[in-house]
Amino acid sequence: PLPPWPREAFRCLGIHDPFVLTVAGTDERKNLRGLIEAFARLRPETRAGQQLVVTCALDAPEADRVRAW
């Protein structure tokens, strides 16, 4: 189990257990779009309660494009 301080930080960011974490970007070789699409294709009962957490630096237009995926 995680100690209390990261759990509090996660809670403030809207992240809850269980989650899948990726450090990615929009660089084609990172295949972020493929990851998002694969996560969306999981069976609903497998995906239920899970969160996909993506960490990366994006400017506003890139963030809008990723959210549209």
N, CA, C, O and CB atoms as a CASP TS submission, in Angstrom:
PFRMAT TS
TARGET T0000
AUTHOR 0000-0000-0000
METHOD Language model
MODEL 1
PARENT N/A
ATOM      1  N   PRO     1       0.822  -1.211   0.000  1.00  0.00           N
ATOM      2  CA  PRO     1       0.000   0.000   0.000  1.00  0.00           C
ATOM      3  C   PRO     1       0.861   1.268   0.000  1.00  0.00           C
ATOM      4  O   PRO     1       1.966   1.301   0.542  1.00  0.00           O
ATOM      5  CB  PRO     1      -0.933   0.002   1.215  1.00  0.00           C
ATOM      6  N   LEU     2       0.320   2.286  -0.617  1.00  0.00           N
ATOM      7  CA  LEU     2       1.023   3.566  -0.645  1.00  0.00           C
ATOM      8  C   LEU     2       0.903   4.272   0.697  1.00  0.00           C
ATOM      9  O   LEU     2      -0.111   4.131   1.381  1.00  0.00           O
ATOM     10  CB  LEU     2       0.474   4.460  -1.766  1.00  0.00           C
ATOM     11  N   PRO     3       1.928   5.033   1.084  1.00  0.00           N
ATOM     12  CA  PRO     3       1.796   5.854   2.287  1.00  0.00           C
ATOM     13  C   PRO     3       0.761   6.952   2.048  1.00  0.00           C
ATOM     14  O   PRO     3       0.365   7.188   0.907  1.00  0.00           O
ATOM     15  CB  PRO     3       3.163   6.470   2.688  1.00  0.00           C
ATOM     16  N   PRO     4       0.326   7.617   3.101  1.00  0.00           N
ATOM     17  CA  PRO     4      -0.752   8.613   2.959  1.00  0.00           C
ATOM     18  C   PRO     4      -0.445   9.784   2.026  1.00  0.00           C
ATOM     19  O   PRO     4      -1.345  10.232   1.315  1.00  0.00           O
ATOM     20  CB  PRO     4      -1.086   9.157   4.297  1.00  0.00           C
ATOM     21  N   TRP     5       0.796  10.303   2.000  1.00  0.00           N
ATOM     22  CA  TRP     5       1.037  11.530   1.223  1.00  0.00           C
ATOM     23  C   TRP     5       0.797  11.364  -0.271  1.00  0.00           C
ATOM     24  O   TRP     5       0.199  12.259  -0.868  1.00  0.00           O
ATOM     25  CB  TRP     5       2.447  11.999   1.442  1.00  0.00           C
ATOM     26  N   PRO     6       1.233  10.253  -0.934  1.00  0.00           N
ATOM     27  CA  PRO     6       0.892  10.191  -2.366  1.00  0.00           C
ATOM     28  C   PRO     6      -0.597   9.975  -2.588  1.00  0.00           C
ATOM     29  O   PRO     6      -1.155  10.459  -3.573  1.00  0.00           O
ATOM     30  CB  PRO     6       1.675   9.075  -3.049  1.00  0.00           C
ATOM     31  N   ARG     7      -1.238   9.256  -1.689  1.00  0.00           N
ATOM     32  CA  ARG     7      -2.694   9.054  -1.832  1.00  0.00           C
ATOM     33  C   ARG     7      -3.419  10.398  -1.797  1.00  0.00           C
ATOM     34  O   ARG     7      -4.365  10.610  -2.556  1.00  0.00           O
ATOM     35  CB  ARG     7      -3.238   8.122  -0.705  1.00  0.00           C
ATOM     36  N   GLU     8      -2.984  11.305  -0.925  1.00  0.00           N
ATOM     37  CA  GLU     8      -3.611  12.629  -0.841  1.00  0.00           C
ATOM     38  C   GLU     8      -3.354  13.420  -2.130  1.00  0.00           C
ATOM     39  O   GLU     8      -4.257  14.088  -2.635  1.00  0.00           O
ATOM     40  CB  GLU     8      -3.072  13.412   0.390  1.00  0.00           C
ATOM     41  N   ALA     9      -2.146  13.349  -2.654  1.00  0.00           N
ATOM     42  CA  ALA     9      -1.837  14.041  -3.913  1.00  0.00           C
ATOM     43  C   ALA     9      -2.678  13.465  -5.052  1.00  0.00           C
ATOM     44  O   ALA     9      -3.221  14.215  -5.862  1.00  0.00           O
ATOM     45  CB  ALA     9      -0.325  13.924  -4.247  1.00  0.00           C
ATOM     46  N   PHE    10      -2.786  12.148  -5.116  1.00  0.00           N
ATOM     47  CA  PHE    10      -3.608  11.516  -6.148  1.00  0.00           C
ATOM     48  C   PHE    10      -5.061  11.971  -6.025  1.00  0.00           C
ATOM     49  O   PHE    10      -5.703  12.297  -7.023  1.00  0.00           O
ATOM     50  CB  PHE    10      -3.518   9.979  -6.048  1.00  0.00           C
ATOM     51  N   ARG    11      -5.568  11.991  -4.806  1.00  0.00           N
ATOM     52  CA  ARG    11      -6.960  12.405  -4.581  1.00  0.00           C
ATOM     53  C   ARG    11      -7.177  13.828  -5.090  1.00  0.00           C
ATOM     54  O   ARG    11      -8.187  14.108  -5.736  1.00  0.00           O
ATOM     55  CB  ARG    11      -7.324  12.313  -3.076  1.00  0.00           C
ATOM     56  N   CYS    12      -6.242  14.722  -4.806  1.00  0.00           N
ATOM     57  CA  CYS    12      -6.361  16.118  -5.261  1.00  0.00           C
ATOM     58  C   CYS    12      -6.370  16.215  -6.790  1.00  0.00           C
ATOM     59  O   CYS    12      -6.954  17.140  -7.353  1.00  0.00           O
ATOM     60  CB  CYS    12      -5.207  16.962  -4.694  1.00  0.00           C
ATOM     61  N   LEU    13      -5.729  15.269  -7.448  1.00  0.00           N
ATOM     62  CA  LEU    13      -5.679  15.259  -8.909  1.00  0.00           C
ATOM     63  C   LEU    13      -6.825  14.458  -9.525  1.00  0.00           C
ATOM     64  O   LEU    13      -6.931  14.371 -10.748  1.00  0.00           O
ATOM     65  CB  LEU    13      -4.352  14.692  -9.375  1.00  0.00           C
ATOM     66  N   GLY    14      -7.685  13.873  -8.685  1.00  0.00           N
ATOM     67  CA  GLY    14      -8.812  13.095  -9.195  1.00  0.00           C
ATOM     68  C   GLY    14      -8.436  11.679  -9.582  1.00  0.00           C
ATOM     69  O   GLY    14      -9.168  11.019 -10.318  1.00  0.00           O
ATOM     70  N   ILE    15      -7.290  11.204  -9.087  1.00  0.00           N
ATOM     71  CA  ILE    15      -6.824   9.853  -9.407  1.00  0.00           C
ATOM     72  C   ILE    15      -7.212   8.931  -8.259  1.00  0.00           C
ATOM     73  O   ILE    15      -6.982   9.245  -7.091  1.00  0.00           O
ATOM     74  CB  ILE    15      -5.275   9.823  -9.654  1.00  0.00           C
ATOM     75  N   HIS    16      -7.801   7.795  -8.603  1.00  0.00           N
ATOM     76  CA  HIS    16      -8.203   6.822  -7.581  1.00  0.00           C
ATOM     77  C   HIS    16      -7.683   5.443  -7.962  1.00  0.00           C
ATOM     78  O   HIS    16      -7.359   5.188  -9.122  1.00  0.00           O
ATOM     79  CB  HIS    16      -9.750   6.794  -7.412  1.00  0.00           C
ATOM     80  N   ASP    17      -7.607   4.570  -6.986  1.00  0.00           N
ATOM     81  CA  ASP    17      -7.201   3.173  -7.231  1.00  0.00           C
ATOM     82  C   ASP    17      -8.355   2.422  -7.827  1.00  0.00           C
ATOM     83  O   ASP    17      -9.504   2.734  -7.516  1.00  0.00           O
ATOM     84  CB  ASP    17      -6.724   2.480  -5.932  1.00  0.00           C
ATOM     85  N   PRO    18      -8.111   1.468  -8.650  1.00  0.00           N
ATOM     86  CA  PRO    18      -6.863   1.158  -9.332  1.00  0.00           C
ATOM     87  C   PRO    18      -6.699   2.023 -10.577  1.00  0.00           C
ATOM     88  O   PRO    18      -7.673   2.505 -11.155  1.00  0.00           O
ATOM     89  CB  PRO    18      -6.811  -0.327  -9.705  1.00  0.00           C
ATOM     90  N   PHE    19      -5.461   2.205 -10.968  1.00  0.00           N
ATOM     91  CA  PHE    19      -5.210   3.001 -12.168  1.00  0.00           C
ATOM     92  C   PHE    19      -4.022   2.442 -12.932  1.00  0.00           C
ATOM     93  O   PHE    19      -3.176   1.737 -12.383  1.00  0.00           O
ATOM     94  CB  PHE    19      -4.966   4.473 -11.804  1.00  0.00           C
ATOM     95  N   VAL    20      -3.985   2.779 -14.217  1.00  0.00           N
ATOM     96  CA  VAL    20      -2.870   2.449 -15.099  1.00  0.00           C
ATOM     97  C   VAL    20      -2.184   3.773 -15.394  1.00  0.00           C
ATOM     98  O   VAL    20      -2.825   4.719 -15.854  1.00  0.00           O
ATOM     99  CB  VAL    20      -3.345   1.705 -16.433  1.00  0.00           C
ATOM    100  N   LEU    21      -0.895   3.843 -15.134  1.00  0.00           N
ATOM    101  CA  LEU    21      -0.133   5.075 -15.316  1.00  0.00           C
ATOM    102  C   LEU    21       0.805   4.936 -16.510  1.00  0.00           C
ATOM    103  O   LEU    21       1.487   3.922 -16.656  1.00  0.00           O
ATOM    104  CB  LEU    21       0.664   5.420 -14.039  1.00  0.00           C
ATOM    105  N   THR    22       0.836   5.946 -17.352  1.00  0.00           N
ATOM    106  CA  THR    22       1.810   5.994 -18.436  1.00  0.00           C
ATOM    107  C   THR    22       2.446   7.377 -18.475  1.00  0.00           C
ATOM    108  O   THR    22       1.784   8.394 -18.270  1.00  0.00           O
ATOM    109  CB  THR    22       1.147   5.652 -19.798  1.00  0.00           C
ATOM    110  N   VAL    23       3.732   7.387 -18.740  1.00  0.00           N
ATOM    111  CA  VAL    23       4.453   8.631 -18.984  1.00  0.00           C
ATOM    112  C   VAL    23       4.656   8.665 -20.489  1.00  0.00           C
ATOM    113  O   VAL    23       5.426   7.878 -21.041  1.00  0.00           O
ATOM    114  CB  VAL    23       5.840   8.716 -18.176  1.00  0.00           C
ATOM    115  N   ALA    24       3.967   9.573 -21.140  1.00  0.00           N
ATOM    116  CA  ALA    24       3.936   9.548 -22.600  1.00  0.00           C
ATOM    117  C   ALA    24       3.994  10.958 -23.154  1.00  0.00           C
ATOM    118  O   ALA    24       4.276  11.920 -22.441  1.00  0.00           O
ATOM    119  CB  ALA    24       2.679   8.831 -23.105  1.00  0.00           C
ATOM    120  N   GLY    25       3.727  11.049 -24.409  1.00  0.00           N
ATOM    121  CA  GLY    25       3.656  12.323 -25.107  1.00  0.00           C
ATOM    122  C   GLY    25       3.032  12.071 -26.459  1.00  0.00           C
ATOM    123  O   GLY    25       2.624  10.950 -26.766  1.00  0.00           O
ATOM    124  N   THR    26       2.959  13.098 -27.256  1.00  0.00           N
ATOM    125  CA  THR    26       2.325  12.939 -28.560  1.00  0.00           C
ATOM    126  C   THR    26       3.318  12.518 -29.634  1.00  0.00           C
ATOM    127  O   THR    26       2.951  12.403 -30.803  1.00  0.00           O
ATOM    128  CB  THR    26       1.648  14.228 -28.969  1.00  0.00           C
ATOM    129  N   ASP    27       4.557  12.288 -29.259  1.00  0.00           N
ATOM    130  CA  ASP    27       5.563  11.756 -30.185  1.00  0.00           C
ATOM    131  C   ASP    27       5.045  10.416 -30.711  1.00  0.00           C
ATOM    132  O   ASP    27       4.657   9.549 -29.927  1.00  0.00           O
ATOM    133  CB  ASP    27       6.974  11.590 -29.481  1.00  0.00           C
ATOM    134  N   GLU    28       5.039  10.247 -32.015  1.00  0.00           N
ATOM    135  CA  GLU    28       4.470   9.042 -32.643  1.00  0.00           C
ATOM    136  C   GLU    28       5.026   7.751 -32.055  1.00  0.00           C
ATOM    137  O   GLU    28       4.285   6.778 -31.916  1.00  0.00           O
ATOM    138  CB  GLU    28       4.731   9.064 -34.135  1.00  0.00           C
ATOM    139  N   ARG    29       6.305   7.715 -31.706  1.00  0.00           N
ATOM    140  CA  ARG    29       6.901   6.477 -31.206  1.00  0.00           C
ATOM    141  C   ARG    29       6.379   6.081 -29.830  1.00  0.00           C
ATOM    142  O   ARG    29       6.530   4.929 -29.423  1.00  0.00           O
ATOM    143  CB  ARG    29       8.400   6.619 -31.153  1.00  0.00           C
ATOM    144  N   LYS    30       5.771   7.012 -29.112  1.00  0.00           N
ATOM    145  CA  LYS    30       5.176   6.701 -27.811  1.00  0.00           C
ATOM    146  C   LYS    30       3.811   6.015 -27.963  1.00  0.00           C
ATOM    147  O   LYS    30       3.353   5.328 -27.050  1.00  0.00           O
ATOM    148  CB  LYS    30       5.028   7.982 -26.982  1.00  0.00           C
ATOM    149  N   ASN    31       3.169   6.205 -29.120  1.00  0.00           N
ATOM    150  CA  ASN    31       1.885   5.584 -29.451  1.00  0.00           C
ATOM    151  C   ASN    31       0.808   5.814 -28.385  1.00  0.00           C
ATOM    152  O   ASN    31       0.090   4.891 -28.000  1.00  0.00           O
ATOM    153  CB  ASN    31       2.080   4.101 -29.653  1.00  0.00           C
ATOM    154  N   LEU    32       0.713   7.044 -27.925  1.00  0.00           N
ATOM    155  CA  LEU    32      -0.296   7.391 -26.925  1.00  0.00           C
ATOM    156  C   LEU    32      -1.701   7.130 -27.449  1.00  0.00           C
ATOM    157  O   LEU    32      -2.556   6.627 -26.720  1.00  0.00           O
ATOM    158  CB  LEU    32      -0.156   8.856 -26.512  1.00  0.00           C
ATOM    159  N   ARG    33      -1.938   7.468 -28.697  1.00  0.00           N
ATOM    160  CA  ARG    33      -3.266   7.233 -29.264  1.00  0.00           C
ATOM    161  C   ARG    33      -3.613   5.745 -29.236  1.00  0.00           C
ATOM    162  O   ARG    33      -4.739   5.379 -28.900  1.00  0.00           O
ATOM    163  CB  ARG    33      -3.339   7.767 -30.705  1.00  0.00           C
ATOM    164  N   GLY    34      -2.663   4.895 -29.582  1.00  0.00           N
ATOM    165  CA  GLY    34      -2.891   3.451 -29.538  1.00  0.00           C
ATOM    166  C   GLY    34      -3.221   2.972 -28.131  1.00  0.00           C
ATOM    167  O   GLY    34      -4.086   2.114 -27.957  1.00  0.00           O
ATOM    168  N   LEU    35      -2.544   3.517 -27.128  1.00  0.00           N
ATOM    169  CA  LEU    35      -2.821   3.143 -25.744  1.00  0.00           C
ATOM    170  C   LEU    35      -4.239   3.555 -25.346  1.00  0.00           C
ATOM    171  O   LEU    35      -4.972   2.770 -24.745  1.00  0.00           O
ATOM    172  CB  LEU    35      -1.793   3.786 -24.798  1.00  0.00           C
ATOM    173  N   ILE    36      -4.619   4.777 -25.681  1.00  0.00           N
ATOM    174  CA  ILE    36      -5.962   5.260 -25.339  1.00  0.00           C
ATOM    175  C   ILE    36      -7.024   4.409 -26.043  1.00  0.00           C
ATOM    176  O   ILE    36      -8.027   4.036 -25.435  1.00  0.00           O
ATOM    177  CB  ILE    36      -6.121   6.757 -25.730  1.00  0.00           C
ATOM    178  N   GLU    37      -6.801   4.109 -27.306  1.00  0.00           N
ATOM    179  CA  GLU    37      -7.769   3.291 -28.038  1.00  0.00           C
ATOM    180  C   GLU    37      -7.837   1.873 -27.478  1.00  0.00           C
ATOM    181  O   GLU    37      -8.922   1.300 -27.375  1.00  0.00           O
ATOM    182  CB  GLU    37      -7.410   3.248 -29.525  1.00  0.00           C
ATOM    183  N   ALA    38      -6.692   1.304 -27.116  1.00  0.00           N
ATOM    184  CA  ALA    38      -6.683  -0.045 -26.543  1.00  0.00           C
ATOM    185  C   ALA    38      -7.403  -0.070 -25.193  1.00  0.00           C
ATOM    186  O   ALA    38      -8.152  -1.004 -24.907  1.00  0.00           O
ATOM    187  CB  ALA    38      -5.234  -0.551 -26.381  1.00  0.00           C
ATOM    188  N   PHE    39      -7.183   0.941 -24.372  1.00  0.00           N
ATOM    189  CA  PHE    39      -7.859   1.016 -23.073  1.00  0.00           C
ATOM    190  C   PHE    39      -9.372   1.109 -23.272  1.00  0.00           C
ATOM    191  O   PHE    39     -10.144   0.489 -22.541  1.00  0.00           O
ATOM    192  CB  PHE    39      -7.346   2.232 -22.257  1.00  0.00           C
ATOM    193  N   ALA    40      -9.781   1.885 -24.264  1.00  0.00           N
ATOM    194  CA  ALA    40     -11.218   2.045 -24.546  1.00  0.00           C
ATOM    195  C   ALA    40     -11.853   0.743 -25.033  1.00  0.00           C
ATOM    196  O   ALA    40     -13.054   0.533 -24.863  1.00  0.00           O
ATOM    197  CB  ALA    40     -11.431   3.143 -25.592  1.00  0.00           C
ATOM    198  N   ARG    41     -11.048  -0.127 -25.637  1.00  0.00           N
ATOM    199  CA  ARG    41     -11.575  -1.396 -26.163  1.00  0.00           C
ATOM    200  C   ARG    41     -11.660  -2.510 -25.119  1.00  0.00           C
ATOM    201  O   ARG    41     -12.213  -3.574 -25.395  1.00  0.00           O
ATOM    202  CB  ARG    41     -10.715  -1.861 -27.306  1.00  0.00           C
ATOM    203  N   LEU    42     -11.123  -2.276 -23.934  1.00  0.00           N
ATOM    204  CA  LEU    42     -11.224  -3.305 -22.897  1.00  0.00           C
ATOM    205  C   LEU    42     -12.687  -3.610 -22.620  1.00  0.00           C
ATOM    206  O   LEU    42     -13.547  -2.737 -22.729  1.00  0.00           O
ATOM    207  CB  LEU    42     -10.509  -2.856 -21.598  1.00  0.00           C
ATOM    208  N   ARG    43     -12.956  -4.847 -22.265  1.00  0.00           N
ATOM    209  CA  ARG    43     -14.330  -5.202 -21.899  1.00  0.00           C
ATOM    210  C   ARG    43     -14.788  -4.285 -20.768  1.00  0.00           C
ATOM    211  O   ARG    43     -13.995  -3.959 -19.885  1.00  0.00           O
ATOM    212  CB  ARG    43     -14.432  -6.705 -21.473  1.00  0.00           C
ATOM    213  N   PRO    44     -16.041  -3.867 -20.777  1.00  0.00           N
ATOM    214  CA  PRO    44     -16.536  -2.957 -19.741  1.00  0.00           C
ATOM    215  C   PRO    44     -16.280  -3.479 -18.326  1.00  0.00           C
ATOM    216  O   PRO    44     -15.945  -2.701 -17.433  1.00  0.00           O
ATOM    217  CB  PRO    44     -18.021  -2.720 -19.931  1.00  0.00           C
ATOM    218  N   GLU    45     -16.432  -4.776 -18.117  1.00  0.00           N
ATOM    219  CA  GLU    45     -16.216  -5.306 -16.768  1.00  0.00           C
ATOM    220  C   GLU    45     -14.734  -5.273 -16.381  1.00  0.00           C
ATOM    221  O   GLU    45     -14.409  -5.220 -15.195  1.00  0.00           O
ATOM    222  CB  GLU    45     -16.750  -6.742 -16.673  1.00  0.00           C
ATOM    223  N   THR    46     -13.854  -5.303 -17.345  1.00  0.00           N
ATOM    224  CA  THR    46     -12.415  -5.191 -17.067  1.00  0.00           C
ATOM    225  C   THR    46     -12.045  -3.740 -16.793  1.00  0.00           C
ATOM    226  O   THR    46     -11.247  -3.455 -15.901  1.00  0.00           O
ATOM    227  CB  THR    46     -11.579  -5.742 -18.249  1.00  0.00           C
ATOM    228  N   ARG    47     -12.620  -2.835 -17.553  1.00  0.00           N
ATOM    229  CA  ARG    47     -12.316  -1.409 -17.432  1.00  0.00           C
ATOM    230  C   ARG    47     -13.031  -0.751 -16.261  1.00  0.00           C
ATOM    231  O   ARG    47     -12.603   0.309 -15.804  1.00  0.00           O
ATOM    232  CB  ARG    47     -12.683  -0.698 -18.706  1.00  0.00           C
ATOM    233  N   ALA    48     -14.099  -1.344 -15.770  1.00  0.00           N
ATOM    234  CA  ALA    48     -14.905  -0.731 -14.699  1.00  0.00           C
ATOM    235  C   ALA    48     -14.033  -0.419 -13.483  1.00  0.00           C
ATOM    236  O   ALA    48     -13.319  -1.281 -12.969  1.00  0.00           O
ATOM    237  CB  ALA    48     -16.074  -1.668 -14.291  1.00  0.00           C
ATOM    238  N   GLY    49     -14.107   0.801 -13.050  1.00  0.00           N
ATOM    239  CA  GLY    49     -13.378   1.220 -11.869  1.00  0.00           C
ATOM    240  C   GLY    49     -11.916   1.543 -12.113  1.00  0.00           C
ATOM    241  O   GLY    49     -11.230   2.027 -11.212  1.00  0.00           O
ATOM    242  N   GLN    50     -11.428   1.281 -13.327  1.00  0.00           N
ATOM    243  CA  GLN    50     -10.035   1.565 -13.659  1.00  0.00           C
ATOM    244  C   GLN    50      -9.923   2.977 -14.224  1.00  0.00           C
ATOM    245  O   GLN    50     -10.861   3.493 -14.832  1.00  0.00           O
ATOM    246  CB  GLN    50      -9.484   0.525 -14.670  1.00  0.00           C
ATOM    247  N   GLN    51      -8.791   3.577 -14.019  1.00  0.00           N
ATOM    248  CA  GLN    51      -8.502   4.871 -14.625  1.00  0.00           C
ATOM    249  C   GLN    51      -7.234   4.757 -15.443  1.00  0.00           C
ATOM    250  O   GLN    51      -6.280   4.100 -15.027  1.00  0.00           O
ATOM    251  CB  GLN    51      -8.367   5.978 -13.550  1.00  0.00           C
ATOM    252  N   LEU    52      -7.214   5.390 -16.599  1.00  0.00           N
ATOM    253  CA  LEU    52      -5.986   5.529 -17.369  1.00  0.00           C
ATOM    254  C   LEU    52      -5.444   6.918 -17.060  1.00  0.00           C
ATOM    255  O   LEU    52      -6.090   7.922 -17.359  1.00  0.00           O
ATOM    256  CB  LEU    52      -6.230   5.322 -18.924  1.00  0.00           C
ATOM    257  N   VAL    53      -4.267   6.973 -16.466  1.00  0.00           N
ATOM    258  CA  VAL    53      -3.645   8.234 -16.074  1.00  0.00           C
ATOM    259  C   VAL    53      -2.457   8.469 -16.999  1.00  0.00           C
ATOM    260  O   VAL    53      -1.518   7.674 -17.038  1.00  0.00           O
ATOM    261  CB  VAL    53      -3.201   8.217 -14.565  1.00  0.00           C
ATOM    262  N   VAL    54      -2.511   9.558 -17.731  1.00  0.00           N
ATOM    263  CA  VAL    54      -1.453   9.905 -18.685  1.00  0.00           C
ATOM    264  C   VAL    54      -0.741  11.139 -18.160  1.00  0.00           C
ATOM    265  O   VAL    54      -1.374  12.153 -17.869  1.00  0.00           O
ATOM    266  CB  VAL    54      -2.028  10.154 -20.127  1.00  0.00           C
ATOM    267  N   THR    55       0.575  11.049 -18.042  1.00  0.00           N
ATOM    268  CA  THR    55       1.357  12.200 -17.616  1.00  0.00           C
ATOM    269  C   THR    55       2.269  12.622 -18.753  1.00  0.00           C
ATOM    270  O   THR    55       3.030  11.815 -19.285  1.00  0.00           O
ATOM    271  CB  THR    55       2.176  11.881 -16.341  1.00  0.00           C
ATOM    272  N   CYS    56       2.188  13.880 -19.116  1.00  0.00           N
ATOM    273  CA  CYS    56       3.059  14.429 -20.143  1.00  0.00           C
ATOM    274  C   CYS    56       2.831  15.934 -20.214  1.00  0.00           C
ATOM    275  O   CYS    56       1.855  16.460 -19.680  1.00  0.00           O
ATOM    276  CB  CYS    56       2.799  13.754 -21.524  1.00  0.00           C
ATOM    277  N   ALA    57       3.738  16.598 -20.875  1.00  0.00           N
ATOM    278  CA  ALA    57       3.602  18.040 -21.078  1.00  0.00           C
ATOM    279  C   ALA    57       2.976  18.278 -22.449  1.00  0.00           C
ATOM    280  O   ALA    57       3.512  17.853 -23.473  1.00  0.00           O
ATOM    281  CB  ALA    57       4.988  18.764 -20.958  1.00  0.00           C
ATOM    282  N   LEU    58       1.850  18.953 -22.452  1.00  0.00           N
ATOM    283  CA  LEU    58       1.161  19.265 -23.705  1.00  0.00           C
ATOM    284  C   LEU    58       0.784  20.737 -23.720  1.00  0.00           C
ATOM    285  O   LEU    58       0.406  21.299 -22.692  1.00  0.00           O
ATOM    286  CB  LEU    58      -0.098  18.377 -23.886  1.00  0.00           C
ATOM    287  N   ASP    59       0.885  21.355 -24.877  1.00  0.00           N
ATOM    288  CA  ASP    59       0.336  22.701 -24.986  1.00  0.00           C
ATOM    289  C   ASP    59      -1.179  22.565 -25.198  1.00  0.00           C
ATOM    290  O   ASP    59      -1.676  21.458 -25.407  1.00  0.00           O
ATOM    291  CB  ASP    59       1.019  23.510 -26.166  1.00  0.00           C
ATOM    292  N   ALA    60      -1.894  23.655 -25.146  1.00  0.00           N
ATOM    293  CA  ALA    60      -3.361  23.613 -25.212  1.00  0.00           C
ATOM    294  C   ALA    60      -3.891  22.928 -26.473  1.00  0.00           C
ATOM    295  O   ALA    60      -4.794  22.099 -26.364  1.00  0.00           O
ATOM    296  CB  ALA    60      -3.911  25.016 -25.140  1.00  0.00           C
ATOM    297  N   PRO    61      -3.369  23.238 -27.667  1.00  0.00           N
ATOM    298  CA  PRO    61      -3.889  22.552 -28.860  1.00  0.00           C
ATOM    299  C   PRO    61      -3.641  21.039 -28.819  1.00  0.00           C
ATOM    300  O   PRO    61      -4.502  20.258 -29.223  1.00  0.00           O
ATOM    301  CB  PRO    61      -3.250  23.140 -30.116  1.00  0.00           C
ATOM    302  N   GLU    62      -2.454  20.624 -28.326  1.00  0.00           N
ATOM    303  CA  GLU    62      -2.177  19.187 -28.221  1.00  0.00           C
ATOM    304  C   GLU    62      -3.112  18.516 -27.227  1.00  0.00           C
ATOM    305  O   GLU    62      -3.613  17.420 -27.478  1.00  0.00           O
ATOM    306  CB  GLU    62      -0.721  18.951 -27.808  1.00  0.00           C
ATOM    307  N   ALA    63      -3.347  19.175 -26.098  1.00  0.00           N
ATOM    308  CA  ALA    63      -4.246  18.611 -25.083  1.00  0.00           C
ATOM    309  C   ALA    63      -5.656  18.432 -25.655  1.00  0.00           C
ATOM    310  O   ALA    63      -6.299  17.410 -25.415  1.00  0.00           O
ATOM    311  CB  ALA    63      -4.287  19.521 -23.826  1.00  0.00           C
ATOM    312  N   ASP    64      -6.128  19.409 -26.399  1.00  0.00           N
ATOM    313  CA  ASP    64      -7.455  19.295 -27.017  1.00  0.00           C
ATOM    314  C   ASP    64      -7.491  18.129 -28.004  1.00  0.00           C
ATOM    315  O   ASP    64      -8.477  17.393 -28.055  1.00  0.00           O
ATOM    316  CB  ASP    64      -7.836  20.610 -27.734  1.00  0.00           C
ATOM    317  N   ARG    65      -6.434  17.957 -28.780  1.00  0.00           N
ATOM    318  CA  ARG    65      -6.370  16.874 -29.752  1.00  0.00           C
ATOM    319  C   ARG    65      -6.382  15.511 -29.047  1.00  0.00           C
ATOM    320  O   ARG    65      -7.081  14.597 -29.483  1.00  0.00           O
ATOM    321  CB  ARG    65      -5.111  17.016 -30.627  1.00  0.00           C
ATOM    322  N   VAL    66      -5.622  15.372 -27.976  1.00  0.00           N
ATOM    323  CA  VAL    66      -5.574  14.110 -27.229  1.00  0.00           C
ATOM    324  C   VAL    66      -6.929  13.809 -26.600  1.00  0.00           C
ATOM    325  O   VAL    66      -7.384  12.665 -26.621  1.00  0.00           O
ATOM    326  CB  VAL    66      -4.482  14.163 -26.139  1.00  0.00           C
ATOM    327  N   ARG    67      -7.567  14.817 -26.046  1.00  0.00           N
ATOM    328  CA  ARG    67      -8.897  14.605 -25.429  1.00  0.00           C
ATOM    329  C   ARG    67      -9.915  14.138 -26.457  1.00  0.00           C
ATOM    330  O   ARG    67     -10.849  13.412 -26.116  1.00  0.00           O
ATOM    331  CB  ARG    67      -9.398  15.901 -24.759  1.00  0.00           C
ATOM    332  N   ALA    68      -9.748  14.540 -27.700  1.00  0.00           N
ATOM    333  CA  ALA    68     -10.672  14.139 -28.768  1.00  0.00           C
ATOM    334  C   ALA    68     -10.507  12.675 -29.161  1.00  0.00           C
ATOM    335  O   ALA    68     -11.421  12.085 -29.737  1.00  0.00           O
ATOM    336  CB  ALA    68     -10.467  15.016 -29.988  1.00  0.00           C
ATOM    337  N   TRP    69      -9.341  12.075 -28.854  1.00  0.00           N
ATOM    338  CA  TRP    69      -9.117  10.674 -29.185  1.00  0.00           C
ATOM    339  C   TRP    69     -10.025   9.838 -28.350  1.00  0.00           C
ATOM    340  O   TRP    69     -10.010   8.612 -28.460  1.00  0.00           O
ATOM    341  CB  TRP    69      -7.657  10.265 -28.973  1.00  0.00           C
TER
END
